[in-house]
């Protein structure tokens, strides 16, 4: 009746899975910071990232916010498009 867990997963599988999860977390964190910087560049709060919790429409709305041009006088210190 089935296989024991030891035959399905080995210690090597678990360590590879842990490394993969760590890499996925790092990529997610980098993407989150890029989204926040782009929203700040358009003079919007990073809180707009939470709009993605609304299915389908939230993703589309955030994409529209990303595609808007940069604001000249942002409340944040430096406009990233002006850096040379």
mmCIF file of C-alpha atoms in Angstrom:
data_model
loop_
_atom_site.group_PDB
_atom_site.id
_atom_site.type_symbol
_atom_site.label_atom_id
_atom_site.label_comp_id
_atom_site.label_asym_id
_atom_site.label_seq_id
_atom_site.Cartn_x
_atom_site.Cartn_y
_atom_site.Cartn_z
ATOM 1 C CA UNK A 1 0.000 0.000 0.000
ATOM 2 C CA UNK A 2 2.093 2.896 -1.201
ATOM 3 C CA UNK A 3 5.681 3.795 -0.571
ATOM 4 C CA UNK A 4 7.302 4.886 2.667
ATOM 5 C CA UNK A 5 8.216 8.557 2.874
ATOM 6 C CA UNK A 6 11.931 7.664 2.984
ATOM 7 C CA UNK A 7 11.671 6.225 -0.546
ATOM 8 C CA UNK A 8 9.892 9.288 -1.923
ATOM 9 C CA UNK A 9 12.051 12.057 -0.435
ATOM 10 C CA UNK A 10 15.735 11.943 0.315
ATOM 11 C CA UNK A 11 17.860 14.381 2.307
ATOM 12 C CA UNK A 12 19.274 15.720 -0.973
ATOM 13 C CA UNK A 13 15.790 16.556 -2.234
ATOM 14 C CA UNK A 14 14.962 18.494 0.913
ATOM 15 C CA UNK A 15 18.159 20.581 0.803
ATOM 16 C CA UNK A 16 17.651 21.371 -2.893
ATOM 17 C CA UNK A 17 14.090 22.391 -2.134
ATOM 18 C CA UNK A 18 15.293 24.691 0.648
ATOM 19 C CA UNK A 19 17.846 26.365 -1.644
ATOM 20 C CA UNK A 20 15.204 26.833 -4.345
ATOM 21 C CA UNK A 21 12.813 28.423 -1.852
ATOM 22 C CA UNK A 22 15.552 30.787 -0.674
ATOM 23 C CA UNK A 23 16.334 31.849 -4.259
ATOM 24 C CA UNK A 24 12.636 32.365 -4.992
ATOM 25 C CA UNK A 25 12.367 34.529 -1.867
ATOM 26 C CA UNK A 26 15.345 36.661 -2.958
ATOM 27 C CA UNK A 27 13.852 37.183 -6.420
ATOM 28 C CA UNK A 28 10.473 38.075 -4.880
ATOM 29 C CA UNK A 29 12.139 40.594 -2.558
ATOM 30 C CA UNK A 30 14.065 42.200 -5.423
ATOM 31 C CA UNK A 31 10.889 42.435 -7.504
ATOM 32 C CA UNK A 32 9.039 44.020 -4.596
ATOM 33 C CA UNK A 33 11.679 46.730 -4.212
ATOM 34 C CA UNK A 34 11.662 47.419 -7.956
ATOM 35 C CA UNK A 35 7.891 47.829 -7.885
ATOM 36 C CA UNK A 36 8.150 50.247 -4.955
ATOM 37 C CA UNK A 37 10.836 52.303 -6.713
ATOM 38 C CA UNK A 38 8.767 52.523 -9.900
ATOM 39 C CA UNK A 39 5.684 53.609 -7.971
ATOM 40 C CA UNK A 40 7.744 56.256 -6.173
ATOM 41 C CA UNK A 41 9.036 57.376 -9.578
ATOM 42 C CA UNK A 42 5.427 58.022 -10.650
ATOM 43 C CA UNK A 43 4.784 59.897 -7.364
ATOM 44 C CA UNK A 44 2.673 57.159 -5.805
ATOM 45 C CA UNK A 45 3.012 55.315 -2.534
ATOM 46 C CA UNK A 46 4.387 51.770 -2.458
ATOM 47 C CA UNK A 47 1.093 50.830 -0.803
ATOM 48 C CA UNK A 48 -0.373 50.585 -4.298
ATOM 49 C CA UNK A 49 1.329 47.184 -4.519
ATOM 50 C CA UNK A 50 -1.507 45.841 -2.367
ATOM 51 C CA UNK A 51 -3.935 46.503 -5.243
ATOM 52 C CA UNK A 52 -2.680 43.203 -6.681
ATOM 53 C CA UNK A 53 -4.712 41.424 -4.001
ATOM 54 C CA UNK A 54 -7.782 42.219 -6.125
ATOM 55 C CA UNK A 55 -7.932 39.407 -8.697
ATOM 56 C CA UNK A 56 -7.242 40.302 -12.357
ATOM 57 C CA UNK A 57 -8.226 43.979 -12.115
ATOM 58 C CA UNK A 58 -5.541 44.694 -9.512
ATOM 59 C CA UNK A 59 -2.789 43.276 -11.725
ATOM 60 C CA UNK A 60 -3.988 45.310 -14.695
ATOM 61 C CA UNK A 61 -4.283 48.491 -12.610
ATOM 62 C CA UNK A 62 -0.747 48.106 -11.251
ATOM 63 C CA UNK A 63 0.558 47.574 -14.794
ATOM 64 C CA UNK A 64 -1.141 50.816 -15.857
ATOM 65 C CA UNK A 65 0.485 52.622 -12.921
ATOM 66 C CA UNK A 66 3.880 51.252 -13.968
ATOM 67 C CA UNK A 67 3.397 52.475 -17.539
ATOM 68 C CA UNK A 68 2.584 56.053 -16.547
ATOM 69 C CA UNK A 69 5.367 58.595 -17.147
ATOM 70 C CA UNK A 70 7.638 59.670 -14.323
ATOM 71 C CA UNK A 71 6.616 62.663 -12.236
ATOM 72 C CA UNK A 72 8.907 65.700 -12.412
ATOM 73 C CA UNK A 73 8.356 66.896 -8.843
ATOM 74 C CA UNK A 74 8.048 63.757 -6.793
ATOM 75 C CA UNK A 75 7.623 63.703 -3.004
ATOM 76 C CA UNK A 76 10.559 61.319 -2.915
ATOM 77 C CA UNK A 77 14.079 62.694 -3.114
ATOM 78 C CA UNK A 78 15.435 61.609 -6.499
ATOM 79 C CA UNK A 79 13.673 60.873 -9.756
ATOM 80 C CA UNK A 80 15.406 57.758 -11.097
ATOM 81 C CA UNK A 81 15.002 58.835 -14.732
ATOM 82 C CA UNK A 82 17.118 61.954 -14.080
ATOM 83 C CA UNK A 83 20.153 60.052 -12.786
ATOM 84 C CA UNK A 84 22.979 59.860 -15.331
#
